[in-house]
Structures are given as structure tokens and as C-alpha cells.
Amino acid sequence: MKRLINLRGGRGLRIALALLPFIVLATAYIAIANQKTEFNPNQRLFPTAEQMSQTMTRMATQADMRSGEIALWADTRASLQRLGIGVAISATAALIFGLVSGGIPLFRAPFSPLITVVSLIPPMAILPILFIVFGTGEMAKIALIVIGITPFLIRDLQGEALRLPEEQRIKAQTLGANSWQVLIRVLLPQLTPRLISTTRLALGSAWLFLIAAEAIAAQSGLGYRIFLVRRYLSMDVILPYVAWITLLAFIIDRALYLISRKWFGWYHVDEQASA
Amino acid sequence: MKRLINLRGGRGLRIALALLPFIVLATAYIAIANQKTEFNPNQRLFPTAEQMSQTMTRMATQADMRSGEIALWADTRASLQRLGIGVAISATAALIFGLVSGGIPLFRAPFSPLITVVSLIPPMAILPILFIVFGTGEMAKIALIVIGITPFLIRDLQGEALRLPEEQRIKAQTLGANSWQVLIRVLLPQLTPRLISTTRLALGSAWLFLIAAEAIAAQSGLGYRIFLVRRYLSMDVILPYVAWITLLAFIIDRALYLISRKWFGWYHVDEQASA
Amino acid sequence: QHARDDFRIAWSIYVGWMPWAYADSQGVVDKWADKYGIDIDLVQVNDYVESINQYTSGNVDGVTATNMDALTLPAASGVDTTVIILGDYSNGNDGVVLKNARSLKDIRGRQVNLVQYSVSDYLLSRALESVGLSQRDVSPVNTADADIVGAFANPDVTAAVTWNPQLSVISNMPEANMIFSSKQIPREILDLTIVNTDVLKANPDLGKALAGAWYETMAKMAADDPKALSIMAEAAGTDLAGYRKQLAATHLYSDPANAAALMTDPELLDTMKKVARFSFEQGLLGPSAPGPDVIGIRTPAGVYGNRGNIKLRFDPRFTTHVEQAK
Amino acid sequence: MSLVYAKNLEKHYGTDVVLERLNFTVEAGEFVTVVGASGCGKTTFLKMLLGTEALSAGELALNGASIPGEPGPDRGVVFQKYSVFPHLSVLGNVMMAEELARAPVLGKLFGKRRRRAREAAVARLGEVGLDDALDKYPHELSGGMQQRLAIAQALMMRPRILLLDEPFGALDPGIRGDMHELITRLWKELGLTVFMITHDLEEAFSLGTRVWVFDKVRHDPQAPNAYGATITYDLDVDRNRDMKAAAAATLARGASATHPATEEV
Amino acid sequence: MSLVYAKNLEKHYGTDVVLERLNFTVEAGEFVTVVGASGCGKTTFLKMLLGTEALSAGELALNGASIPGEPGPDRGVVFQKYSVFPHLSVLGNVMMAEELARAPVLGKLFGKRRRRAREAAVARLGEVGLDDALDKYPHELSGGMQQRLAIAQALMMRPRILLLDEPFGALDPGIRGDMHELITRLWKELGLTVFMITHDLEEAFSLGTRVWVFDKVRHDPQAPNAYGATITYDLDVDRNRDMKAAAAATLARGASATHPATEEV
Ligand SMILES: Nc1ncnc2c1ncn2[C@@H]1O[C@H](COP(=O)(O)OP(=O)(O)OP(=O)(O)O)[C@@H](O)[C@H]1O
Ligand SMILES: Nc1ncnc2c1ncn2[C@@H]1O[C@H](COP(=O)(O)OP(=O)(O)OP(=O)(O)O)[C@@H](O)[C@H]1O
Ligand SMILES: [Mg+2]
Ligand SMILES: [Mg+2]
């Protein structure tokens, strides 16, 4: 018998083990929900699978009385749009500032301490200020995402630029590159895939800020819905919405990963097969 | 004249440049605040430096009539306590699960996919559920921090354990180590400094979750105060509180870094001097 | 439910509920709880909706709420609820504020920031009704109660419905006007302290202790005790003058006799009927509610709605009990 | 009975054959050096001895029994890199083996038992010339010192077999000489059986009592991975000094060229 | 006028003296190989030629003028690692120099100009034997192929001087032979002046027309960093084959021992 740390099991066993916790959790939940519902048919905390699928079918097919829109899709569209715009603005700004700050020491000297301090401010704390500045329209939500993730992205890209071997900058200069050319031909193309992988990391926070902003002031959006229906303890809406958000987050993350692999194969060379 | 990317400037210049943006921002703010106040002495959006220092002096010295406590310190204590407990629980859980998952393939097989999915759930979305499950006491706030950062910490430590050179595990076994000894003598001591550095990263999120939870349900705390006084647009409280939170975040971050350097010098060998 | 001896009551910041802040911190509640040999913990919740959630989900045994929210949130969720204290009615403490508008009609087509499906929504409906408009003519933006202030400071936000203390802050902003207020619908927005009926049945002492503490505090307010008022003001994040101003827009029933009288008055049943109808039209009684009368409401004057499903009860006995004790 | 014995040993990764038809016996006390072009499977072979790679076919016996499927204290190892623990001091690295043996739960010794382990470790560190650096951490040591430490560490539990994968590949020429002396001395003093991979032919011949050259003897240009490498020369160093040239030629050519069929050695 | 000229050149880091009293002249077309113990300052010297390290004292002239304080297209360089751009294909790496020269704004060429640059690059890649791998990325190449690519890339803009810092240090012995041939051919064909650092004495003597040995000639046991290394031997290879032994002795001893005062070479 091998030592425990050396036991790996075959492919089949590993797949079975991977599915196991999900099956156990799902089964346990359904059992609890059914039992609670049997005991008290009006309980709302543990909706059964049927209740949830009914509610979701309604939310995914019937138009809302007030707005005439189908809630699930309207919410999804609103949230994804805010997320997309916010993340796009952040990524663009981060690429530019990360590049310039990582590449030009005299820019980095004043900029790097500033961005370090800014990145320490918890964005949630300035949410009241954001509402004052941007109102309760789309701007405030997008601004929260941008303020929330851009400093992190910039610092990461600046760090990545500094980690690129000094040899590359020297080599480029021996090939005749001026400062601008070093930035756009050596640093920029190598920061781009890093931007994608860092954005994947930051998306978790972006979702957080989006939901936080939607929770406090919004007319639509996935976070809006969750915080609106919480007052009826409508777990039959909240739970599927949380699952739906998780699925969306997963899909976006995988899509970015696959795009990055396809376009920037050289960047992923060192990755383990499991990433 | 050297190329821009090769210009670094002396030490004095670099320090001056580092201070520059802070001085510019502070001066600009003071000018705006003074001008607005001159124009309308009752405006509350841009409190002057005097107003803020008065308010803060009051909050830092005078006892609250109702509770008999000094607001700033009571808030700080409450928040730091929640943050501390939450982060301590997360770090402990992450060290244990990261160690076991990173070290034992048969545990990792079911655990790793589960924690990946869990880490994708935006904790803000389940905030309403947390309040329902844990009530509005300290538990819910601590639970939000724990749920928010633990999956990230676990995944990071698991990844770090997998990145440790295979050679070390083999070497330990050739020295007679069994599975348990490989875990506690090879993996554990090398994961500990990583835990500190990852916790530093996660503290940003921990602050966020703390403030988000305090915003909705709390009777004290830095986030509570900010969200309490926003009813009156008391920027003279909000702005210094944000600055205070940022300072606390900075101090905690540096303290962890210095502790890590002191105890785990070998871990910091590759770091650049600037980190 | 069986007898217990410790209870939790949640409250949130609103003029009419600040007495609880005083009663809690100055030991009034403890004194009355000790008298009945029980323990009562008052919990402040920063967000109004969350405080009611805590009650509905059973984490606390009682909460402060308006009559409408008591009906549409806990009662509609199946939590049998008893009103033990009718503290005041809003007499200008809830209002519709518009920027650059002279009449309520100007609200047409605007985005309105409010806590959706709350008593603000009710006030908005009543306001729209009064000028022949309906909810379809405006576009609501759900905004947490306390964040309405910050949002209203932004020029793009031009209409809001909220309550005090936020209301007084935003109606003082430049170009802002309070154009409709609860003064125009007196005795329709009632601020209550409600308790889970089952808990109360098993532990009537809870109701007695709460009522006792409440009316002891009310006596101080009636006497205009500056210390008590200052403590309440501070807890609300304002000063004595500001708090006095908010109180002016509140019709406090500091005398238990008056409160008991309103509870027994048939007018209350009428008001609740109106509120139930509005709530039904807004879909607040649940997606499957067949009519405004699904939920039974019992007042001393009678029952409105489904007698087999009584979930909201106005019970003046605790108020009268205090009165007799005096 | 010979210490290590292989019969028709093979190793495949999927359809790629890395090693095939390995047949040998090694007696206790031999010093086998292994040379061969990059990627020909030397490390793979060592891993099979170590127990971290499974055999694909054939037999590999240690002490007459099938080789264990995982590393154990009977086979010490020194890699080119990552051989010592970065989080332990020089002393800690060398005491590790004894601590593991005597403290099954904590893996750490205290008090008197620790002092005894420490003495043994200091003595061994003296032998490899590291007694000045007891409390230093690996990152404070030069490459040569790190490899000395790795060797001292590997030998603490007196393994019968010592496996070395290019242990001096990253060192300066000057330092290599010292290391050669050290390893030869330890081999003799401790009666070890050594398998050492190297890229340096000089080193292979000066250290080993037996030099193996790994190479492919069969080659299919259409499917370069269809056939694996095997031991094409098995040179007894004392008797075959002159064969060095042949081995050098094999190495210089690399694995890309075809090879005259030299199936029997 | 000589191409490179140094007079009393020194380099300090703080109070540590790394190099001192360097005096030499190098004519165009020479092939200077530099050997010396690890840490004696060879790379530091190369960096001063490259322009990435400032001089601390003395003079260093290129073409009669003081050496520029930053790298430029007149001095090509090949490092041991990181010499090629991982994000560019083989072709992209070699075309880079021409693209930078002809496209100041985008640094990229298109259309006809690109085709012309491509042709030149393909020709150069043919010379180094990489014409089969035009569209591969560096990570798909072996170590030897990567260094060929780095050399081809460095030579595209026809620098007068080529600086090499242990360019073949990480390569297999077999492959090194090919690389030696390649670099010798390019040096002759392009009329380059080469400075090459190596740890391998054999290599130094077989490639260079002139071998420099860096070593400390003065040593203070109390302050090991008070004195720096200098050029202790400056050997004209064709005339001084027999001096190789002396150089070898210096190297083997390493920088830690004291040295007989050999101030003049
Ligand atoms: N886990 C693996 N999966 C698939 N192929 C592998 C694996 N490990 C090694 N190989 C292949 O097996 C062959 C032999 O590899 P090995 O590392 O044993 O060579 P080596 O002789 O040690 O080379 P070097 O001298 O460069 O260290 C190589 O072609 C390698 O690509
Ligand atoms: N930036 C620096 N600051 C301080 N000291 C330095 C710096 N760079 C190099 N040194 C020191 O200068 C000395 C010479 O270093 P250098 O890299 O030039 O040696 P080398 O001869 O190239 O060694 P190797 O053969 O190992 O490459 C070393 O002692 C090194 O520690
Ligand atoms: Mg190998
Ligand atoms: Mg060097």
C-alpha cells in the first residue's frame, strides 16, 4: 500500500470524486426542503426544487406588469451591461497606466505611491460619495466597479512590467528601439495576456461591487432583484438567482481563459494542465 | 540625453515626486472646500479641513451620551474585532484545508472542484441569506468575511502547495517521512508565509465585506457610522472615516509584511527591495 | 411556541421609533423586563427593510414597522403578527420631494427614488391618485432608505419619496420642495411596534414590559425632557433642534388612552382596508393572492378579510394595561 | 544476489517509447554513471529506481524484490535543484531525517534527543565542510554549498543506494573538482551504491566504476518516438579507458542521428 | 584609433570595489573572451560596455568618444537567458530590428515593406539554421535553437560590437560545438568585434583571439571587498598557447585565494 500522499486513483475515480460533493449537497438540500415543506407548506426559507423551477419559469417567460419586460432577462442584460462597461473601462485604463507606470521610471515615481494608497481605500466606504457624484443612474454602478478594480489591475500590470526581464528592454534598445517602441513592442504585447488573467481574478470583485451598487439603488439587475425580493424572504427567487450569477461568472471566466489561450499561447506555456 | 525609459533621477527627486500627487490633491481639495464654504457656509458636501478636524476631535474625545463610549474608538474597536475574528477564522480554515487539499490527491479530487464553484459565488448576493441564517448579530458580519475570503485563501494555498517542487516531497520520503510528516514538516511551514502574504491580499476584500455588512445591520463599527451619517450628508464624518479606514488598512498590511519578513526571511529572498 | 424569558426586538432609525433608543440605553427597558422577570434585547438595524426581514425570518421576536409594511411583509409571509404599540401617525414625516417643480403633476415621467414596495410607495400612490396620475406615469428606482439623501444631492436625481430624518435633509436642498406629505393623509401611516403573535400568547409579559417601557419614555417626551430628547437626537444622528423639528411632523400618542382609542376606532379598520387594497394592486400580497382580502386583519372594531387567515391583529390590551397601572 | 537487477525494462508515455530493453545487474558498491543525449530518458530511468515513475513493462528488482512504487529511506537522492528545504537551516535540513525517524507525530525533536541528533548532524556537516554554516539558510549558500548540504542530508539515514541527477550540472568548474573528491570519499567510506547522471563525459569516467551510455539503437524517421533509448555501451572503467572515444562520439552526435545496430553490449 | 579603449576604469557598488585599474585597447575585429571566477565582475564589465552600468572612475571610450550611458544599436548583445522575446515568433524576433528602424510610430511594418524585411530575416535565419522554424515561438525551441535565434536577432542591424554573456552556458556539450562554429563564422563574415564571457576555458581559447583573465591581485583578508578584480592575464591566443595552463590555475584557485602581485601583464 502506498503512502496517502502518493495515492492518486484512476481517471474514473477522480471524476466520481469530483461529482460527489455536489450530489451530496443537492440531495441533502432537496431532502431538507421537502421535509420542511411537508411540515409547513408555507415555509419560504427552503423552497423545494419544484417551487424554484416554477418561480424561475415564470420569471424567465412572463413579462412584468409594471415594466412589460421579462424579469430574468432584463435583469441579466442590465447587470451584464454594467459589468461589461465597467470592466472594459477598468481594463483599458489599467493597460495604459500599467504600461506607462511600469515602463517609465519618472512616471512611476509619483504615480506608484498614489495608486498604492488609492488601492487601500475600501470602495464600499465611499459608496455614499459615489451616489452624490453620480446619482443613482448607470454611472454610479459603473463607477463603483471602475473605482473598485482599476487600482488593483494597474498595480498588477505595473508589477508584471517590472518583472519582465531587464534583458528584454536592453535587447530592444540594442535593436534600435526608442522609449515609445519599447513600450508598445516589448511591454504592451506582454502585458495584454496578463491583463486578461488579472481581469479574470478581478471579475470576482467586479461582481461584488455590481451587486452592492444594485442592492442599494437600481431599477433592474440581478443584485437589484435579490435585494428587492429579500423582503418577502423569496428564497425561491434568491437561490436560483445566486446560482445563475455563479454560472454567468463561471462562463465569463472560462471564456476569457480560452480566448487568452488561443491568442497568447506563449503566455500559457508554464501553466499546469489543470489551470 | 538618455531615453525616457532609462531616466531614473536621484533619490531626492524620487521622494519629491512621490509626495507631489498627494500635495496637489490636498491643496486642490482645500481650495475647493474653502471656496464652496465661502459661497455657502452651510454646504456639507465639501467640508473644510477645520470642519473635519473639529468633528473628528469631537468624535475622538467626547463620549456618546447614549452609550457613554467615544464614537471613533468604539467604532474602530468593533470593526477591528470583527475583521480580526473573521480573518483569523478564515486563515486557520484555509491553512488546514489548503494543506490537506494540496497535499493529499484523494482529498483534492472531490474538494477542489467544490471550492472552485463556491469561490465563484459572489458573497454579496448571499448577504440577505446570511442575515436570515445568522441574524444581525456579530455572527452574520463575521460569517460574511469568512465566506467571502476563505475560498480564495484555500485555493491560493492549495495552488502554492502544488507549486512546491515535487523534489521536496520525494526528498522527504527518501529521508523516511510518512504522509503526515510530509504535510507538517514540508508543506505546512512553507505554506505559512504564503498564508500571510495571501491574507494581506485578501484583507482588501475582508474590509469590503465588513463595511457592506455593517452598512446594513450593525450598532457600531466604522462602516456603520459612515452609513449612519450619510442620512445627513455629513461628509465631515465620512471623509475622515474613509481616511482612517485606509490608514488602518495600510498599517495592518505593513505589520503583516514586517512580521513575515522577520519570521520567514527565506520566503522573501526573491522579493525586490521595493515590495 | 412555549414560554421563554429572553427576547429580541429590532428597531431602525425613524423619529417615531427613537424612544426605543432612549429606553434601551437608559435602562428603561431593562427595568420593565426585570419587573416581569424576563430579558429583552433591543437590536438596532441600520437598514429598515433588513430589520423587518429579521422579524419575518424569526431571528427577532418583534420589530418597529408601519402598518402597511406590517401587513405586506410579515403578515403576507404568513407570520401571525400582533400590534402592541401604536406609537404615532405620520403627520408630515413622510413626503414626496421634487426638484424644480411647483405642482405634483410635474412628477409625471420622472424617475422617483424610494424604497420600493414600502410605505413610501403607498404615499406615492396616494399622492399620484390625488392628481389623477398612477404608478405607470413614473419610473421607480429602488434606493435604500438612507442612501436617498446622497443620491438626491446629485442633480440628475429629481424626485424622491422618503421619511424622516432623511426627508428633512433632502427637502432643504436647493430647488427641492416637499410637494406632498403624510399631513395630507392623516392617520393612514401608523408607526407601530409589532410582535409575533405566538410568542406573545406564550409570553404575555413581553407585551406588558414593552408597553410599560414605551409609555414611561413617552411621559418624558410629553414633559419635553431635554436630556431624553437629546439622547434620541444623538442616536438619530442629529441634534436637539433637528430632532424637535422632526417631532413636529409626528403625531405622537404619548398618552396611552389616545392610542387605545385609535386602535378601537372603526376608522382604523377602514384605513387598513385601504392599505390592503393598495397593497393588492401593487402585488404586495404575494403573486398568488386572489384579492385584497386574503389576509385577515383584526381590530377591536371587527375583522377585514379572510377570517380563516387572520395574520395581523391590533391588540390594545397592553396599552390599556399601562393606562390602568398609572 | 545482485543489488539491482533489470530485465527487459521499458517505459512508455502514451505511445511514445522512452526506454526499452534495459537489461543489467548492478552489485552493491558499484558507482554507475549514466550519460546520454538530452531527452533520451536518463531522468526517467532514475525515477523508476526512485519509485516515482511506474515501469511500463519488464522487471526491475531491488535486493531480489520488485522495486517499491514510492520513494523510501533505502534510496537517497540528490537533484540538480530543489534538493534541500528552503525553510530549514543547514542544521535543520540535515537533522530532518533523524527527526522524522524518532518523532513520528510532530516530526521534531526536543531536549536531549534533539541534542543528540544535532551532534550527529554537525559531524556529518563537518565531513562535507559546512560546519561554518550551521545556522544559515539555503538561500544564503552558494550553489556548491547547497549541493554539499543536499548530499549530507541524503546520507544521514545511510541509504544503500544514492541516486544523483546531474548533481553538479549548475556548478562552476572549479567547485566541481571539490565535489568530485567529496562524493568519491563518501562513496568509499559508506560503501554506497551510486547511480549518477551527468552531461560531462570527463566526470562520468573519472567518478564511475561503470559508465552507461543511453541511446536509441533503432530509429524510424516517420515515427521518431516509436523506439526508445537503451544502454548502448556498458563500460567497465578500469578495463575500458579506450572506449571513452566511442562514448564521446555517441554523445556528440546526439539522439537525432541513426545508429549502427549495437544491440548487444 | 582603437575601437574600445579603457584607462584606469573602475566600478564600485557603495564601498565594495568590484573592478579596478582596467587598462586596455581593443581593435576592430578582435574576438576577446573573458574568463574569471564567479562574482569577479565579468558581467559588470560587460554591462559597462553595454551602457547599463555607469563607470565609477576612469575612462571607457568607444570609437574615441566616451561610451554612451545606455544601450544602442551599435552594440548587439546575447545573454544566457531572456535574450529573445517570448511573445514573438522566430521570424518576428528577427524582423524586430528592421521594423523598429523603419516604423518609428507603430514599430510594425505592413505590406511591401514587411515582405522585404521578412526576406532579409529569412535569409539570416537560414544562416543560423532556423529556416524550418520561422513561425515557431521561442518556447517551442530547444535551448540551442533559442541562442541561435538570439544571435541572428542581435546581428540584424549589423552592430560593430557583439557582447556575449555566457551565451552557451546552459547548452549541452554536443550542441555547443555547433554554436562555436556558428559564432566563429559570423564573426569572420560580418567583421564583428566580439566580447564573450565564458566559464569554459576550452571555449575561451578555441574561440578568442585574445583571452582575458579577471582576478583580484590585491587582497585584504579583513575587508574582502576593498579591492576589485582586474585583467590579470591578457593572452594573445596564437602567440601564447602555453599560457593556458597559467590561466587554468588562476581559475581553479577561484577568487578566494590571494594572488602574487602581477600588476603588469
Ligand atoms: N511525464 C511525462 N509525460 C510525457 N513525456 C515525458 C514525461 N516525462 C518525460 N517525458 C519525455 O521522456 C523523454 C525522456 O525524458 P527525461 O527527462 O528522462 O530525459 P533526460 O535524459 O533526463 O534528459 P536531460 O538530459 O535533458 O535531463 C523526453 O522526451 C521527455 O519529453
Ligand atoms: N547592482 C549591484 N549592487 C551591488 N553589488 C552588485 C550589483 N551587481 C553585481 N554586484 C556584485 O558585483 C560583483 C560582480 O558581479 P558580476 O555579476 O559582474 O560577476 P560575474 O563575474 O559576472 O559572475 P558570474 O560568473 O557568476 O556571472 C559580485 O560580487 C556581485 O555581488
Ligand atoms: Mg534529466
Ligand atoms: Mg556574470
Coordinates of C-alpha atoms in Angstrom, one line a residue, chain A:
Chain A
M1 CA 0.0 0.0 0.0
K2 CA 1.4 3.4 -1.0
R3 CA 1.5 6.4 1.3
L4 CA -1.6 8.5 1.3
I5 CA 0.2 11.4 -0.4
N6 CA 1.2 9.1 -3.3
L7 CA -2.3 7.7 -3.9
R8 CA -4.0 9.3 -6.9
G9 CA -6.6 6.9 -8.2
G10 CA -7.6 6.5 -11.8
R11 CA -9.4 8.9 -14.1
G12 CA -12.8 7.4 -13.4
L13 CA -12.4 7.6 -9.7
R14 CA -11.3 11.2 -9.8
I15 CA -14.3 12.2 -11.9
A16 CA -16.6 10.3 -9.5
L17 CA -15.0 12.0 -6.5
A18 CA -15.3 15.4 -8.2
L19 CA -19.1 15.0 -8.6
L20 CA -19.6 13.5 -5.2
P21 CA -19.9 16.7 -3.1
F22 CA -22.3 18.3 -5.5
I23 CA -24.5 15.3 -5.5
V24 CA -24.4 15.0 -1.7
L25 CA -25.2 18.7 -1.2
A26 CA -28.0 18.7 -3.8
T27 CA -29.6 15.6 -2.2
A28 CA -29.3 17.0 1.3
Y29 CA -30.9 20.2 0.3
I30 CA -33.8 18.6 -1.5
A31 CA -34.4 16.3 1.5
I32 CA -34.4 19.2 3.9
A33 CA -36.6 21.4 1.7
N34 CA -39.2 18.6 1.2
Q35 CA -39.3 17.8 4.8
K36 CA -39.7 21.4 5.9
T37 CA -42.4 21.9 3.3
E38 CA -44.3 18.8 4.4
F39 CA -44.2 20.1 7.9
N40 CA -45.2 23.7 7.0
P41 CA -46.3 24.2 3.3
N42 CA -46.0 28.0 3.7
Q43 CA -42.3 28.0 4.7
R44 CA -40.2 30.1 2.4
L45 CA -36.7 29.6 3.6
F46 CA -36.1 26.3 1.9
P47 CA -38.1 26.3 -1.3
T48 CA -38.3 22.9 -3.0
A49 CA -36.9 22.2 -6.4
E50 CA -40.4 22.4 -7.8
Q51 CA -41.1 25.8 -6.3
M52 CA -37.9 27.2 -7.6
S53 CA -38.3 25.9 -11.1
Q54 CA -41.9 27.2 -11.2
T55 CA -40.8 30.6 -10.0
M56 CA -37.9 30.7 -12.4
T57 CA -40.1 29.6 -15.3
R58 CA -42.4 32.5 -14.5
M59 CA -39.5 35.0 -14.2
A60 CA -38.0 33.7 -17.4
T61 CA -41.1 33.8 -19.5
Q62 CA -43.7 36.2 -18.2
A63 CA -43.5 39.9 -18.7
D64 CA -43.5 42.1 -15.6
M65 CA -46.7 44.1 -15.1
R66 CA -45.0 47.4 -14.4
S67 CA -42.2 47.4 -17.0
G68 CA -43.5 45.0 -19.6
E69 CA -40.2 43.2 -19.6
I70 CA -39.3 39.6 -18.7
A71 CA -37.6 40.0 -15.4
L72 CA -34.8 37.4 -15.6
W73 CA -33.6 38.6 -19.0
A74 CA -34.0 42.2 -18.3
D75 CA -32.0 41.8 -15.0
T76 CA -29.3 39.8 -16.7
R77 CA -29.0 42.2 -19.5
A78 CA -28.8 45.2 -17.2
S79 CA -26.2 43.6 -14.9
L80 CA -24.0 42.2 -17.7
Q81 CA -24.0 45.6 -19.5
R82 CA -22.9 47.4 -16.3
L83 CA -20.3 44.7 -15.6
G84 CA -19.1 44.8 -19.2
I85 CA -18.8 48.5 -19.4
G86 CA -17.2 48.8 -16.0
V87 CA -14.7 46.1 -16.6
A88 CA -13.9 47.4 -20.1
I89 CA -13.2 50.9 -18.8
S90 CA -11.0 49.5 -16.0
A91 CA -9.1 47.2 -18.2
T92 CA -8.3 49.9 -20.7
A93 CA -7.3 52.4 -18.1
A94 CA -5.2 49.7 -16.3
L95 CA -3.4 48.7 -19.5
I96 CA -2.5 52.3 -20.3
F97 CA -1.4 53.3 -16.8
G98 CA 0.2 50.0 -16.0
L99 CA 2.2 50.2 -19.2
V100 CA 3.3 53.8 -18.7
S101 CA 4.0 53.3 -15.0
G102 CA 5.8 50.0 -15.5
G103 CA 7.8 51.4 -18.3
I104 CA 8.8 54.9 -17.4
P105 CA 10.5 55.3 -14.0
L106 CA 9.9 59.1 -13.9
F107 CA 6.2 58.5 -14.2
R108 CA 6.2 55.6 -11.8
A109 CA 7.9 57.7 -9.1
P110 CA 4.8 59.9 -8.3
F111 CA 2.2 57.5 -9.6
S112 CA 3.0 54.3 -7.9
P113 CA 2.7 55.6 -4.3
L114 CA -0.6 57.3 -5.2
I115 CA -2.1 54.2 -6.7
T116 CA -0.9 52.2 -3.7
V117 CA -2.8 54.5 -1.3
V118 CA -5.9 54.6 -3.6
S119 CA -6.0 50.8 -3.8
L120 CA -6.2 50.7 0.0
I121 CA -9.4 52.7 0.2
P122 CA -12.3 50.3 0.6
P123 CA -14.6 51.3 -2.3
M124 CA -17.7 50.3 -0.3
A125 CA -16.9 53.1 2.2
I126 CA -17.1 55.7 -0.5
L127 CA -20.3 54.4 -1.9
P128 CA -22.3 57.3 -0.4
I129 CA -19.9 59.7 -2.1
L130 CA -20.4 58.0 -5.4
F131 CA -24.2 58.4 -5.2
I132 CA -23.7 62.1 -4.6
V133 CA -21.3 62.5 -7.5
F134 CA -23.0 60.1 -10.0
G135 CA -26.6 59.9 -8.9
T136 CA -28.5 56.6 -9.0
G137 CA -28.2 56.0 -12.7
E138 CA -26.0 53.6 -14.5
M139 CA -23.0 55.9 -13.9
A140 CA -22.7 55.3 -10.2
K141 CA -22.7 51.5 -10.6
I142 CA -20.2 51.5 -13.3
A143 CA -18.1 54.0 -11.3
L144 CA -18.1 51.7 -8.3
I145 CA -16.8 48.8 -10.5
V146 CA -14.2 51.0 -12.1
I147 CA -13.0 52.5 -8.8
G148 CA -13.1 49.1 -7.2
I149 CA -11.0 47.1 -9.6
T150 CA -8.8 49.6 -11.6
P151 CA -6.2 50.3 -8.8
F152 CA -5.7 46.5 -8.4
L153 CA -5.4 46.0 -12.1
I154 CA -2.9 48.9 -12.5
R155 CA -0.8 47.7 -9.7
D156 CA -0.7 44.2 -11.0
L157 CA 0.2 45.2 -14.5
Q158 CA 2.9 47.6 -13.3
G159 CA 4.3 44.8 -11.2
E160 CA 4.2 42.5 -14.2
A161 CA 6.0 45.1 -16.3
L162 CA 8.7 45.4 -13.7
R163 CA 9.0 41.6 -13.5
L164 CA 9.7 41.3 -17.2
P165 CA 13.5 40.6 -17.5
E166 CA 15.5 43.7 -17.8
E167 CA 17.3 41.9 -20.6
Q168 CA 14.4 42.4 -22.9
R169 CA 14.4 46.1 -22.6
I170 CA 18.1 46.1 -23.1
K171 CA 17.9 43.9 -26.1
A172 CA 15.2 46.0 -27.7
Q173 CA 17.4 49.1 -27.3
T174 CA 20.3 47.3 -28.9
L175 CA 17.9 46.6 -31.8
G176 CA 17.4 50.3 -32.1
A177 CA 14.1 50.8 -30.1
N178 CA 13.4 54.2 -28.6
S179 CA 11.3 54.6 -25.4
W180 CA 8.0 54.6 -27.2
Q181 CA 8.9 51.5 -29.2
V182 CA 10.0 49.6 -26.1
L183 CA 6.6 50.4 -24.6
I184 CA 4.5 49.3 -27.5
R185 CA 6.6 46.5 -28.9
V186 CA 8.1 44.9 -25.8
L187 CA 5.8 45.7 -22.8
L188 CA 2.4 46.2 -24.3
P189 CA 2.1 42.8 -26.0
Q190 CA 3.4 41.0 -22.9
L191 CA 1.1 42.9 -20.6
T192 CA -2.0 42.1 -22.7
P193 CA -2.3 38.4 -21.7
R194 CA -1.5 39.3 -18.1
L195 CA -4.3 41.8 -18.3
I196 CA -6.7 39.1 -19.3
S197 CA -5.6 36.8 -16.5
T198 CA -5.7 39.6 -13.9
T199 CA -9.1 40.7 -15.1
R200 CA -10.3 37.1 -14.5
L201 CA -9.2 37.5 -11.0
A202 CA -10.8 40.9 -10.6
L203 CA -14.1 39.8 -12.0
G204 CA -15.0 38.3 -8.6
S205 CA -14.7 41.8 -7.1
A206 CA -16.4 43.4 -10.1
W207 CA -19.4 41.2 -9.4
L208 CA -19.3 42.2 -5.8
F209 CA -19.3 45.9 -6.5
L210 CA -22.0 45.5 -9.1
I211 CA -24.3 43.6 -6.7
A212 CA -23.5 46.0 -3.9
A213 CA -24.4 49.0 -6.0
E214 CA -27.5 47.4 -7.4
A215 CA -28.6 46.4 -3.9
I216 CA -28.6 50.0 -2.8
A217 CA -30.1 51.8 -5.8
A218 CA -31.3 50.4 -9.0
Q219 CA -34.2 49.8 -11.3
S220 CA -33.1 46.4 -12.6
G221 CA -30.3 44.0 -12.4
L222 CA -29.6 40.7 -10.7
G223 CA -28.5 42.3 -7.5
Y224 CA -31.5 44.6 -7.5
R225 CA -33.8 41.6 -7.8
I226 CA -32.2 39.7 -5.0
F227 CA -32.3 42.7 -2.6
L228 CA -35.8 43.6 -3.7
V229 CA -37.3 40.2 -3.1
R230 CA -35.4 39.6 0.2
R231 CA -38.1 41.5 2.0
Y232 CA -40.5 38.7 1.1
L233 CA -37.9 36.1 2.0
S234 CA -38.4 34.8 -1.5
M235 CA -35.7 32.2 -1.4
D236 CA -37.3 30.7 -4.4
V237 CA -36.0 33.7 -6.3
I238 CA -32.8 34.4 -4.4
L239 CA -31.3 30.9 -4.6
P240 CA -31.8 30.4 -8.4
Y241 CA -30.5 33.9 -9.0
V242 CA -27.4 33.2 -7.0
A243 CA -26.9 30.0 -9.0
W244 CA -27.5 31.9 -12.2
I245 CA -24.9 34.6 -11.2
T246 CA -22.4 31.9 -10.3
L247 CA -23.0 30.2 -13.7
L248 CA -22.5 33.5 -15.5
A249 CA -19.4 34.2 -13.6
F250 CA -18.1 30.8 -14.5
I251 CA -18.9 31.2 -18.2
I252 CA -17.2 34.6 -18.4
D253 CA -14.1 33.3 -16.6
R254 CA -13.8 30.3 -18.9
A255 CA -14.4 32.3 -22.0
L256 CA -11.6 34.7 -21.1
Y257 CA -9.3 31.9 -20.3
L258 CA -9.9 30.2 -23.6
I259 CA -9.5 33.4 -25.6
S260 CA -6.3 34.0 -23.8
R261 CA -5.0 30.5 -24.6
K262 CA -6.0 30.8 -28.2
W263 CA -4.4 34.3 -28.8
F264 CA -1.5 34.1 -26.4
G265 CA -0.4 30.5 -26.4
W266 CA 3.2 31.5 -25.5
Y267 CA 1.9 33.1 -22.3
H268 CA 0.3 29.9 -21.0
V269 CA 3.4 27.6 -21.5
D270 CA 4.2 27.3 -17.9
E271 CA 0.7 26.6 -16.8
Q272 CA -0.2 23.2 -15.3
A273 CA -2.7 21.2 -17.3
S274 CA -5.2 21.7 -14.6
A275 CA -5.5 25.5 -14.6

